């Protein structure tokens, strides 16, 4: 990179200016943004699958309508993020090919099965809760289109988190069997939710550069800590117990001390060994194949319109 241009770029980022699609940017900045934004978009789209599984099984019409709205929101989040990533010169087809070939990642959290209705509560409460923790700072990420997409997404995320917490609160205050379901879902979703924030800072190859170029405003561990500090009181408020016997309020730090994430499990799921990872990719591959006729029709229609315009 041309040192003078790099210095000017870094001065702009340090002054909290937004970098826009037509601005000069280091190749590494473009590359890491396509990486993060496309994987963020993949996570939104794959994330529709675990919840989609319960739309026809929701316990009543109100819950069904809310879950339907949430899953549709996630599709929209995926589209905003794919569109924002395209401003960096990649294409929808390239990003989809990277996902389907296994080259690109999506969040490990979506490789866990949704076994009972209480999982839908735990996903909204914990998974969308963690997503809010991680996405609120991204509203000030240095890349303009990404930051603006986040503003819109964060507004909808809070509805997702609230409806999930309400489901869980309702079950926890219900019959002993319902409370057991809510506790079982918390037990299965707690640690995978902590993994959403990424590996520990000292094991995070991207954090140093992402912090310098203000793509990230907080580190993985900082956000994970904030999530624990906010969520533990929410569990206690509805009589549920977080499945971590090392969890303890540390007056001095003004934060919770908590146990160690199972990083073996994390890296195994990142490698694609999650409980339902195969099913997730099969579902995405099928959706892509089933959609081929729509893409072909749209292309032929566009070609006909272009030819008509020429004539
Ligand atoms: N699942 C899968 N891969 C993960 C991961 C996870 N939970 N956490 C980290 N990784 C990957 C990273 O992508 C990186 O691999 P790569 O270089 O091949 O991309 C590697 O592990 C090392 O991690 P780093 O900490 O170095 O990577 P980042 O600096 O990119 O930090 C991140 C990871 C915090 C997830 C960051 O990419 C980020 O903030 N992404 C945007 C938010 C996002 O993608 N959230 C995922 C969930 S979306 C969601 O929950 C939607 C909601 O509506 C439900």
Short mmCIF file of C-alpha atoms and ligand atoms in Angstrom, two decimals:
data_model
loop_
_atom_site.label_atom_id
_atom_site.label_comp_id
_atom_site.label_asym_id
_atom_site.label_seq_id
_atom_site.Cartn_x
_atom_site.Cartn_y
_atom_site.Cartn_z
CA UNK A 1 0.00 0.00 0.00
CA UNK A 2 1.09 3.58 -0.67
CA UNK A 3 2.22 4.77 2.81
CA UNK A 4 0.88 8.31 2.36
CA UNK A 5 -2.58 7.04 1.35
CA UNK A 6 -2.57 4.53 4.20
CA UNK A 7 -1.68 7.28 6.68
CA UNK A 8 -4.48 9.49 5.32
CA UNK A 9 -6.92 6.56 5.57
CA UNK A 10 -5.92 5.79 9.15
CA UNK A 11 -6.26 9.49 10.08
CA UNK A 12 -9.82 9.49 8.71
CA UNK A 13 -10.72 6.34 10.65
CA UNK A 14 -9.12 7.71 13.82
CA UNK A 15 -11.22 10.88 13.39
CA UNK A 16 -14.32 8.63 13.39
CA UNK A 17 -15.14 9.43 9.76
CA UNK A 18 -17.19 6.90 7.77
CA UNK A 19 -15.36 5.23 4.89
CA UNK A 20 -17.71 5.10 1.89
CA UNK A 21 -17.70 2.63 -1.07
CA UNK A 22 -15.96 5.04 -3.49
CA UNK A 23 -13.26 6.10 -0.98
CA UNK A 24 -9.72 4.73 -1.16
CA UNK A 25 -9.21 1.89 1.32
CA UNK A 26 -6.40 -0.63 1.95
CA UNK A 27 -7.05 -4.01 0.26
CA UNK A 28 -6.88 -5.66 3.69
CA UNK A 29 -9.68 -3.38 4.95
CA UNK A 30 -11.89 -4.33 1.99
CA UNK A 31 -11.03 -8.02 2.36
CA UNK A 32 -11.77 -8.25 6.10
CA UNK A 33 -15.04 -6.35 5.66
CA UNK A 34 -16.24 -8.70 2.89
CA UNK A 35 -15.26 -11.58 5.16
CA UNK A 36 -17.11 -10.26 8.24
CA UNK A 37 -20.16 -8.77 6.47
CA UNK A 38 -20.80 -11.79 4.24
CA UNK A 39 -20.47 -14.17 7.20
CA UNK A 40 -22.79 -11.91 9.19
CA UNK A 41 -25.31 -12.13 6.32
CA UNK A 42 -24.90 -15.92 6.07
CA UNK A 43 -25.59 -16.14 9.82
CA UNK A 44 -28.86 -14.22 9.42
CA UNK A 45 -30.05 -16.48 6.60
CA UNK A 46 -28.99 -19.79 8.18
CA UNK A 47 -30.40 -18.47 11.49
CA UNK A 48 -33.89 -18.61 9.95
CA UNK A 49 -33.75 -22.41 9.87
CA UNK A 50 -33.78 -23.31 13.59
CA UNK A 51 -36.71 -20.95 14.25
CA UNK A 52 -38.52 -21.72 10.98
CA UNK A 53 -38.83 -25.28 12.29
CA UNK A 54 -41.27 -24.01 14.96
CA UNK A 55 -43.53 -21.68 12.95
CA UNK A 56 -46.02 -24.50 12.29
CA UNK A 57 -45.60 -25.78 15.86
CA UNK A 58 -46.11 -22.52 17.78
CA UNK A 59 -48.49 -23.01 20.75
CA UNK A 60 -50.99 -20.35 19.62
CA UNK A 61 -51.73 -17.86 16.86
CA UNK A 62 -50.12 -14.92 18.71
CA UNK A 63 -46.82 -16.77 19.15
CA UNK A 64 -46.98 -17.99 15.54
CA UNK A 65 -47.49 -14.44 14.20
CA UNK A 66 -44.61 -13.08 16.31
CA UNK A 67 -42.23 -15.87 15.25
CA UNK A 68 -43.22 -15.45 11.59
CA UNK A 69 -42.43 -11.72 11.84
CA UNK A 70 -39.06 -12.42 13.48
CA UNK A 71 -37.98 -14.98 10.86
CA UNK A 72 -38.99 -12.60 8.08
CA UNK A 73 -36.93 -9.85 9.80
CA UNK A 74 -33.87 -12.14 9.73
CA UNK A 75 -34.27 -12.60 5.96
CA UNK A 76 -34.32 -8.82 5.62
CA UNK A 77 -31.20 -8.49 7.78
CA UNK A 78 -29.45 -10.95 5.49
CA UNK A 79 -30.44 -8.94 2.41
CA UNK A 80 -29.30 -5.60 3.91
CA UNK A 81 -25.95 -7.15 4.77
CA UNK A 82 -25.44 -8.88 1.39
CA UNK A 83 -26.28 -5.56 -0.33
CA UNK A 84 -23.88 -3.65 1.96
CA UNK A 85 -21.15 -6.24 1.25
CA UNK A 86 -21.75 -5.91 -2.54
CA UNK A 87 -20.68 -2.23 -2.30
CA UNK A 88 -17.16 -3.62 -1.70
CA UNK A 89 -17.07 -5.28 -5.10
CA UNK A 90 -18.16 -8.81 -4.26
CA UNK A 91 -21.38 -10.33 -5.69
CA UNK A 92 -24.35 -12.21 -4.21
CA UNK A 93 -23.40 -15.26 -6.28
CA UNK A 94 -19.79 -15.21 -5.05
CA UNK A 95 -20.91 -14.93 -1.41
CA UNK A 96 -23.51 -17.69 -1.81
CA UNK A 97 -20.95 -19.94 -3.51
CA UNK A 98 -18.53 -19.34 -0.59
CA UNK A 99 -21.25 -20.35 1.90
CA UNK A 100 -22.42 -23.45 0.01
CA UNK A 101 -18.86 -24.64 -0.65
CA UNK A 102 -18.06 -24.36 3.08
CA UNK A 103 -15.37 -21.71 2.39
CA UNK A 104 -17.34 -19.05 4.29
CA UNK A 105 -18.53 -19.40 7.87
CA UNK A 106 -21.78 -18.60 9.62
CA UNK A 107 -22.26 -18.29 13.36
CA UNK A 108 -21.74 -21.55 15.24
CA UNK A 109 -24.90 -20.86 17.24
CA UNK A 110 -27.10 -21.96 14.33
CA UNK A 111 -25.68 -25.47 14.31
CA UNK A 112 -27.58 -26.45 17.45
CA UNK A 113 -31.05 -28.08 17.24
CA UNK A 114 -34.26 -26.46 18.53
CA UNK A 115 -35.70 -29.36 20.55
CA UNK A 116 -38.67 -27.75 22.32
CA UNK A 117 -40.74 -24.56 22.12
CA UNK A 118 -38.70 -23.20 25.04
CA UNK A 119 -35.72 -23.10 22.64
CA UNK A 120 -37.52 -20.41 20.67
CA UNK A 121 -37.66 -18.34 23.85
CA UNK A 122 -34.00 -19.01 24.64
CA UNK A 123 -32.94 -18.11 21.09
CA UNK A 124 -34.75 -14.76 21.16
CA UNK A 125 -33.58 -13.97 24.70
CA UNK A 126 -29.96 -15.21 24.49
CA UNK A 127 -28.98 -15.43 20.81
CA UNK A 128 -30.63 -12.17 19.78
CA UNK A 129 -29.55 -10.71 23.12
CA UNK A 130 -25.94 -11.56 22.27
CA UNK A 131 -26.45 -10.28 18.74
CA UNK A 132 -27.64 -6.92 20.10
CA UNK A 133 -24.53 -6.72 22.34
CA UNK A 134 -22.34 -7.28 19.31
CA UNK A 135 -24.34 -5.25 16.78
CA UNK A 136 -25.00 -2.03 18.75
CA UNK A 137 -21.30 -1.04 18.59
CA UNK A 138 -21.29 -2.01 14.89
CA UNK A 139 -23.63 0.95 14.27
CA UNK A 140 -20.42 3.00 14.60
CA UNK A 141 -18.23 0.69 12.53
CA UNK A 142 -15.98 2.71 10.21
CA UNK A 143 -17.52 1.36 6.97
CA UNK A 144 -20.57 3.52 6.19
CA UNK A 145 -22.89 1.00 4.49
CA UNK A 146 -22.28 -1.57 7.27
CA UNK A 147 -22.96 0.96 10.05
CA UNK A 148 -26.16 2.15 8.39
CA UNK A 149 -27.41 -1.43 7.88
CA UNK A 150 -26.78 -2.01 11.60
CA UNK A 151 -28.93 0.94 12.68
CA UNK A 152 -31.94 -0.63 10.99
CA UNK A 153 -31.13 -4.14 12.18
CA UNK A 154 -30.63 -3.15 15.83
CA UNK A 155 -34.12 -1.65 16.01
CA UNK A 156 -35.63 -5.00 15.00
CA UNK A 157 -33.22 -7.01 17.18
CA UNK A 158 -34.62 -5.49 20.38
CA UNK A 159 -38.11 -6.76 19.44
CA UNK A 160 -36.52 -10.20 18.85
CA UNK A 161 -34.88 -10.22 22.26
CA UNK A 162 -38.00 -8.99 24.09
CA UNK A 163 -40.32 -11.58 22.55
CA UNK A 164 -37.86 -14.37 23.41
CA UNK A 165 -37.52 -13.22 27.00
CA UNK A 166 -41.33 -12.98 27.28
CA UNK A 167 -41.73 -16.60 26.08
CA UNK A 168 -39.14 -17.74 28.64
CA UNK A 169 -40.67 -15.66 31.46
CA UNK A 170 -44.09 -17.13 30.69
CA UNK A 171 -42.79 -20.72 30.77
CA UNK A 172 -40.72 -20.10 33.92
CA UNK A 173 -43.87 -18.86 35.69
CA UNK A 174 -45.93 -21.78 34.33
CA UNK A 175 -46.36 -25.40 35.42
CA UNK A 176 -43.34 -27.28 36.85
CA UNK A 177 -42.99 -29.03 33.46
CA UNK A 178 -42.94 -25.67 31.65
CA UNK A 179 -40.35 -24.30 34.10
CA UNK A 180 -38.25 -27.42 33.51
CA UNK A 181 -38.44 -26.81 29.74
CA UNK A 182 -37.30 -23.18 30.18
CA UNK A 183 -34.39 -24.25 32.41
CA UNK A 184 -33.43 -27.05 29.99
CA UNK A 185 -33.34 -24.55 27.09
CA UNK A 186 -31.19 -22.13 29.14
CA UNK A 187 -28.84 -25.03 29.97
CA UNK A 188 -28.40 -25.90 26.28
CA UNK A 189 -28.19 -22.38 24.83
CA UNK A 190 -26.13 -20.50 27.43
CA UNK A 191 -22.60 -21.59 26.50
CA UNK A 192 -23.15 -21.64 22.70
CA UNK A 193 -24.43 -18.05 23.06
CA UNK A 194 -21.14 -17.01 24.73
CA UNK A 195 -19.32 -18.55 21.75
CA UNK A 196 -21.08 -16.08 19.42
CA UNK A 197 -18.64 -13.38 20.56
CA UNK A 198 -15.72 -15.29 19.03
CA UNK A 199 -12.53 -16.73 20.55
CA UNK A 200 -10.73 -15.10 23.47
CA UNK A 201 -9.02 -11.85 22.44
CA UNK A 202 -5.56 -13.39 22.66
CA UNK A 203 -6.70 -16.08 20.19
CA UNK A 204 -8.50 -13.70 17.82
CA UNK A 205 -6.42 -13.17 14.65
CA UNK A 206 -8.68 -10.38 13.33
CA UNK A 207 -9.29 -8.29 16.46
CA UNK A 208 -6.09 -6.20 16.50
CA UNK A 209 -6.52 -4.96 12.90
CA UNK A 210 -10.33 -4.64 13.25
CA UNK A 211 -9.90 -2.50 16.37
CA UNK A 212 -7.22 -0.33 14.72
CA UNK A 213 -9.42 0.29 11.70
CA UNK A 214 -12.48 0.72 13.95
CA UNK A 215 -14.39 -2.09 12.27
CA UNK A 216 -14.73 -3.43 15.80
CA UNK A 217 -15.32 -0.94 18.61
CA UNK A 218 -15.02 -3.46 21.45
CA UNK A 219 -13.11 -6.74 21.67
CA UNK A 220 -14.70 -10.21 21.79
CA UNK A 221 -14.06 -10.62 25.53
CA UNK A 222 -15.36 -7.13 26.39
CA UNK A 223 -18.69 -7.82 24.65
CA UNK A 224 -18.94 -11.33 26.10
CA UNK A 225 -18.47 -9.86 29.61
CA UNK A 226 -21.14 -7.20 28.99
CA UNK A 227 -23.56 -9.89 27.79
CA UNK A 228 -23.02 -11.99 30.94
CA UNK A 229 -23.40 -8.96 33.22
CA UNK A 230 -26.72 -7.99 31.62
CA UNK A 231 -28.19 -11.47 31.16
CA UNK A 232 -27.51 -13.15 34.53
CA UNK A 233 -29.87 -10.78 36.42
CA UNK A 234 -32.52 -11.43 33.72
CA UNK A 235 -32.30 -15.18 34.42
CA UNK A 236 -32.48 -14.61 38.17
CA UNK A 237 -35.48 -12.28 37.74
CA UNK A 238 -37.52 -15.20 36.34
CA UNK A 239 -36.16 -17.84 38.70
CA UNK A 240 -33.84 -19.62 36.26
CA UNK A 241 -30.27 -20.67 36.99
CA UNK A 242 -27.41 -19.97 34.58
CA UNK A 243 -25.57 -23.30 34.03
CA UNK A 244 -22.15 -22.12 35.27
CA UNK A 245 -21.11 -23.04 38.83
CA UNK A 246 -18.16 -20.63 38.58
CA UNK A 247 -20.49 -17.66 38.02
CA UNK A 248 -20.00 -15.16 40.85
CA UNK A 249 -20.48 -11.38 41.18
CA UNK A 250 -17.09 -9.71 41.66
CA UNK A 251 -17.70 -6.48 43.61
CA UNK A 252 -14.21 -5.20 42.89
CA UNK A 253 -14.53 -5.60 39.11
CA UNK A 254 -18.19 -4.61 39.14
CA UNK A 255 -18.76 -7.60 36.88
CA UNK A 256 -19.43 -11.34 37.03
CA UNK A 257 -16.57 -13.81 37.12
CA UNK A 258 -17.61 -16.82 35.07
CA UNK A 259 -16.37 -20.22 33.95
CA UNK A 260 -14.32 -21.06 30.89
CA UNK A 261 -16.05 -21.59 27.53
CA UNK A 262 -15.42 -25.05 26.03
CA UNK A 263 -13.15 -23.83 23.21
CA UNK A 264 -12.69 -27.39 21.94
CA UNK A 265 -16.44 -27.47 21.20
CA UNK A 266 -16.27 -23.96 19.69
CA UNK A 267 -13.51 -24.83 17.19
CA UNK A 268 -15.19 -28.17 16.36
CA UNK A 269 -18.45 -26.37 15.52
CA UNK A 270 -16.55 -23.69 13.56
CA UNK A 271 -14.99 -26.59 11.58
CA UNK A 272 -18.53 -27.70 10.67
CA UNK A 273 -18.94 -30.50 13.24
CA UNK A 274 -21.96 -28.89 14.95
CA UNK A 275 -24.91 -31.17 15.87
CA UNK A 276 -27.04 -30.22 12.85
CA UNK A 277 -24.47 -28.52 10.61
CA UNK A 278 -25.04 -30.99 7.74
CA UNK A 279 -28.80 -30.40 7.79
CA UNK A 280 -28.28 -26.62 7.76
CA UNK A 281 -26.06 -26.76 4.68
CA UNK A 282 -28.37 -29.27 2.93
CA UNK A 283 -31.30 -26.90 3.54
CA UNK A 284 -29.35 -23.95 2.10
CA UNK A 285 -28.18 -25.99 -0.91
CA UNK A 286 -31.80 -27.13 -1.55
CA UNK A 287 -33.08 -23.54 -1.29
CA UNK A 288 -30.42 -22.47 -3.83
CA UNK A 289 -31.28 -25.32 -6.24
CA UNK A 290 -35.06 -24.79 -5.86
CA UNK A 291 -34.58 -21.09 -6.60
CA UNK A 292 -32.67 -21.66 -9.87
CA UNK A 293 -35.82 -21.30 -12.03
CA UNK A 294 -36.58 -17.92 -10.44
CA UNK A 295 -33.05 -16.65 -11.15
CA UNK A 296 -33.23 -17.96 -14.75
CA UNK A 297 -36.66 -16.36 -15.33
CA UNK A 298 -35.47 -13.04 -13.89
CA UNK A 299 -32.36 -13.14 -16.11
CA UNK A 300 -34.33 -13.96 -19.31
CA UNK A 301 -36.89 -11.26 -18.43
CA UNK A 302 -34.10 -8.71 -17.94
CA UNK A 303 -32.48 -9.73 -21.26
CA UNK A 304 -35.84 -9.39 -23.09
CA UNK A 305 -36.44 -5.95 -21.56
CA UNK A 306 -32.92 -4.84 -22.50
CA UNK A 307 -33.42 -6.12 -26.08
CA UNK A 308 -36.80 -4.35 -26.32
CA UNK A 309 -35.17 -1.11 -25.16
CA UNK A 310 -32.44 -1.51 -27.84
CA UNK A 311 -35.00 -2.08 -30.59
N1 LIG B 1 -19.12 -18.81 14.65
C1 LIG B 1 -18.40 -19.02 13.52
N2 LIG B 1 -17.19 -18.46 13.28
C2 LIG B 1 -16.70 -17.65 14.24
C3 LIG B 1 -17.38 -17.37 15.44
C4 LIG B 1 -18.65 -18.00 15.62
N3 LIG B 1 -19.37 -17.84 16.72
N4 LIG B 1 -16.63 -16.53 16.18
C5 LIG B 1 -15.50 -16.30 15.47
N5 LIG B 1 -15.55 -16.99 14.31
C6 LIG B 1 -14.49 -17.05 13.31
C7 LIG B 1 -14.21 -15.70 12.69
O1 LIG B 1 -15.07 -15.48 11.57
C8 LIG B 1 -12.75 -15.87 12.28
O2 LIG B 1 -12.67 -16.68 11.12
P1 LIG B 1 -12.42 -16.03 9.67
O3 LIG B 1 -11.18 -15.17 9.82
O4 LIG B 1 -12.27 -17.19 8.76
O5 LIG B 1 -13.65 -15.19 9.38
C9 LIG B 1 -12.18 -16.75 13.39
O6 LIG B 1 -13.29 -17.41 13.99
C10 LIG B 1 -11.41 -15.96 14.44
O7 LIG B 1 -12.31 -15.06 15.06
P2 LIG B 1 -11.95 -13.50 15.20
O8 LIG B 1 -12.38 -13.04 16.54
O9 LIG B 1 -10.52 -13.26 14.81
O10 LIG B 1 -12.88 -12.91 14.04
P3 LIG B 1 -13.64 -11.50 14.04
O11 LIG B 1 -12.70 -10.40 14.43
O12 LIG B 1 -14.32 -11.43 12.74
O13 LIG B 1 -14.72 -11.62 15.24
C11 LIG B 1 -17.12 -11.83 15.27
C12 LIG B 1 -15.79 -12.57 15.14
C13 LIG B 1 -17.22 -11.22 16.66
C14 LIG B 1 -18.29 -12.83 15.03
C15 LIG B 1 -17.16 -10.71 14.22
O14 LIG B 1 -16.92 -11.28 12.95
C16 LIG B 1 -18.48 -9.96 14.18
O15 LIG B 1 -18.73 -9.11 15.00
N6 LIG B 1 -19.32 -10.27 13.15
C17 LIG B 1 -20.56 -9.53 12.97
C18 LIG B 1 -21.65 -10.08 13.84
C19 LIG B 1 -21.98 -11.52 13.47
O16 LIG B 1 -21.59 -12.04 12.49
N7 LIG B 1 -22.75 -12.18 14.35
C20 LIG B 1 -23.08 -13.58 14.09
C21 LIG B 1 -24.45 -13.85 14.53
S1 LIG B 1 -25.62 -12.97 13.58
C22 LIG B 1 -27.00 -13.09 14.52
O17 LIG B 1 -26.92 -13.54 15.60
C23 LIG B 1 -28.27 -12.61 13.94
C24 LIG B 1 -29.36 -12.49 14.94
O18 LIG B 1 -30.44 -11.90 14.30
C25 LIG B 1 -29.79 -13.83 15.48
#
